[in-house]
XYZ file of C-alpha atoms in Angstrom:
168
model
C 15.005 209.565 -33.778
C 16.309 213.055 -34.572
C 13.406 213.632 -36.940
C 10.889 212.709 -34.243
C 12.578 215.054 -31.765
C 12.711 217.853 -34.334
C 9.002 217.455 -35.119
C 8.225 217.422 -31.398
C 10.130 220.672 -30.815
C 8.458 222.342 -33.806
C 4.996 221.332 -32.538
C 5.826 222.475 -29.010
C 7.024 225.825 -30.337
C 3.893 226.233 -32.445
C 1.609 225.447 -29.499
C 3.505 227.915 -27.322
C 3.221 230.603 -29.996
C -0.560 230.133 -30.232
C -0.903 230.239 -26.447
C 1.207 233.376 -26.310
C -1.139 235.120 -28.788
C -4.159 234.574 -26.519
C -4.458 237.450 -24.010
C -5.095 236.453 -20.406
C -6.965 238.468 -17.773
C -9.906 240.866 -17.635
C -7.666 243.868 -18.296
C -6.637 242.474 -21.699
C -9.899 243.227 -23.521
C -9.694 246.014 -26.126
C -12.553 247.998 -24.555
C -14.248 248.131 -21.134
C -16.270 244.970 -20.396
C -17.718 245.665 -16.941
C -21.291 246.159 -18.196
C -21.184 243.063 -20.408
C -19.594 240.955 -17.675
C -22.282 242.061 -15.202
C -25.042 241.106 -17.681
C -23.457 237.711 -18.348
C -23.263 236.858 -14.635
C -26.492 238.505 -13.424
C -28.769 236.193 -11.424
C -31.825 237.449 -13.366
C -30.631 236.276 -16.801
C -33.439 235.134 -19.065
C -33.396 231.355 -19.475
C -33.871 230.347 -23.091
C -33.631 227.086 -25.024
C -32.071 226.927 -28.466
C -34.566 228.141 -31.040
C -36.312 230.512 -28.633
C -37.468 233.939 -29.783
C -37.532 237.310 -28.035
C -38.991 240.631 -29.184
C -35.756 242.532 -28.479
C -32.458 241.785 -26.761
C -32.975 242.053 -22.983
C -31.073 244.518 -20.796
C -29.806 241.528 -18.827
C -28.008 238.473 -20.128
C -29.495 235.305 -21.564
C -28.696 231.837 -20.232
C -28.920 229.852 -23.471
C -29.265 226.056 -23.428
C -27.384 224.508 -26.351
C -27.868 221.279 -28.314
C -25.736 219.103 -30.607
C -25.087 221.030 -33.874
C -27.290 218.682 -35.940
C -30.235 219.578 -33.684
C -29.696 223.353 -33.800
C -31.603 223.840 -37.087
C -29.641 226.927 -38.170
C -31.460 229.006 -40.796
C -28.038 229.859 -42.291
C -25.058 227.469 -42.141
C -22.389 228.787 -39.734
C -19.333 230.361 -41.349
C -17.192 227.908 -39.371
C -18.340 224.281 -39.296
C -18.831 223.056 -35.712
C -16.381 220.434 -34.497
C -17.469 216.988 -33.384
C -18.551 216.865 -29.733
C -19.401 220.576 -29.472
C -22.724 222.301 -28.854
C -24.702 224.902 -30.757
C -27.831 226.992 -30.505
C -29.689 229.987 -31.751
C -32.133 232.593 -30.693
C -34.050 235.014 -32.856
C -35.091 238.584 -32.173
C -37.975 240.395 -33.810
C -35.883 243.579 -33.858
C -33.149 245.569 -32.187
C -34.463 248.309 -29.867
C -32.921 250.892 -32.201
C -30.436 250.668 -35.071
C -26.801 250.977 -34.053
C -23.675 249.229 -32.829
C -24.239 246.438 -30.295
C -21.776 244.325 -28.344
C -22.525 240.617 -28.308
C -20.624 238.902 -25.519
C -20.259 235.267 -24.503
C -19.355 233.726 -21.174
C -17.400 230.926 -22.875
C -15.563 230.334 -26.121
C -17.771 229.658 -29.154
C -18.319 230.851 -32.720
C -20.875 233.644 -33.272
C -22.839 234.290 -36.455
C -25.350 237.143 -36.563
C -27.804 236.749 -39.442
C -29.881 239.743 -40.499
C -31.786 240.264 -43.744
C -30.547 236.879 -44.980
C -26.850 237.717 -44.592
C -24.222 236.898 -41.999
C -23.039 240.219 -40.593
C -19.335 240.919 -40.327
C -18.204 242.085 -36.884
C -17.027 245.690 -36.522
C -14.693 244.677 -33.691
C -13.552 241.681 -31.672
C -11.961 241.270 -28.277
C -11.360 238.215 -26.162
C -9.252 236.981 -23.294
C -8.874 233.886 -21.195
C -8.871 233.808 -17.404
C -11.582 236.439 -16.927
C -14.415 235.007 -14.858
C -17.809 235.393 -16.550
C -16.729 236.610 -20.008
C -14.621 235.074 -22.765
C -15.264 237.178 -25.854
C -17.116 240.244 -27.029
C -17.819 241.432 -30.565
C -19.373 244.560 -32.033
C -22.014 244.392 -34.747
C -24.018 247.062 -36.533
C -27.679 246.047 -36.318
C -30.649 247.561 -38.100
C -34.120 247.479 -36.559
C -35.090 244.399 -38.613
C -35.284 240.869 -37.172
C -32.020 239.005 -36.617
C -30.822 235.578 -35.522
C -27.909 234.921 -33.208
C -26.288 231.571 -34.031
C -23.722 230.050 -31.667
C -21.649 226.995 -32.521
C -18.510 225.233 -31.398
C -19.213 225.597 -27.666
C -17.600 222.998 -25.409
C -20.451 223.048 -22.865
C -24.209 222.624 -23.386
C -25.051 226.103 -22.061
C -23.545 229.564 -21.971
C -24.522 233.135 -21.246
C -25.030 235.771 -23.922
C -25.358 239.538 -23.573
C -26.484 241.820 -26.409
C -26.097 245.429 -25.336
C -25.944 248.799 -27.113
C -22.320 249.784 -27.519
C -21.177 252.726 -25.436
């Protein structure tokens, strides 16, 4: 009985520690998010199904419909395998408007892979917080003007909003 109680307390403490590490509130992001949040919640977001292609990232957000991971047809396997019961999707872009640092923001929690020139790009920065209506995470990537693919996996819902904006 003591062992069961001890294990329970250890697990409870671990869960509390993980929850404590997750910032909560819009003011907890590492950089200003007003522009990204506005793009993610704009009524004129472009509606796109998984696998859709655009010439360049739009100035507004994208409402991306997601599918089960097996149906996503990723050109490059995600760095983190999607969990059972989650959703995934991708969209490709013929090019970035100009080379530079871009923020890629999501309205809900999910894994992001940016694939350019056959390689998964490493983010230059990451920020996320819970309890901020319209935005959950934002990451910075250095993009060249060549085509790239945005792969999203591990989403709990079958749709989310994406914003890809030049970093300020």
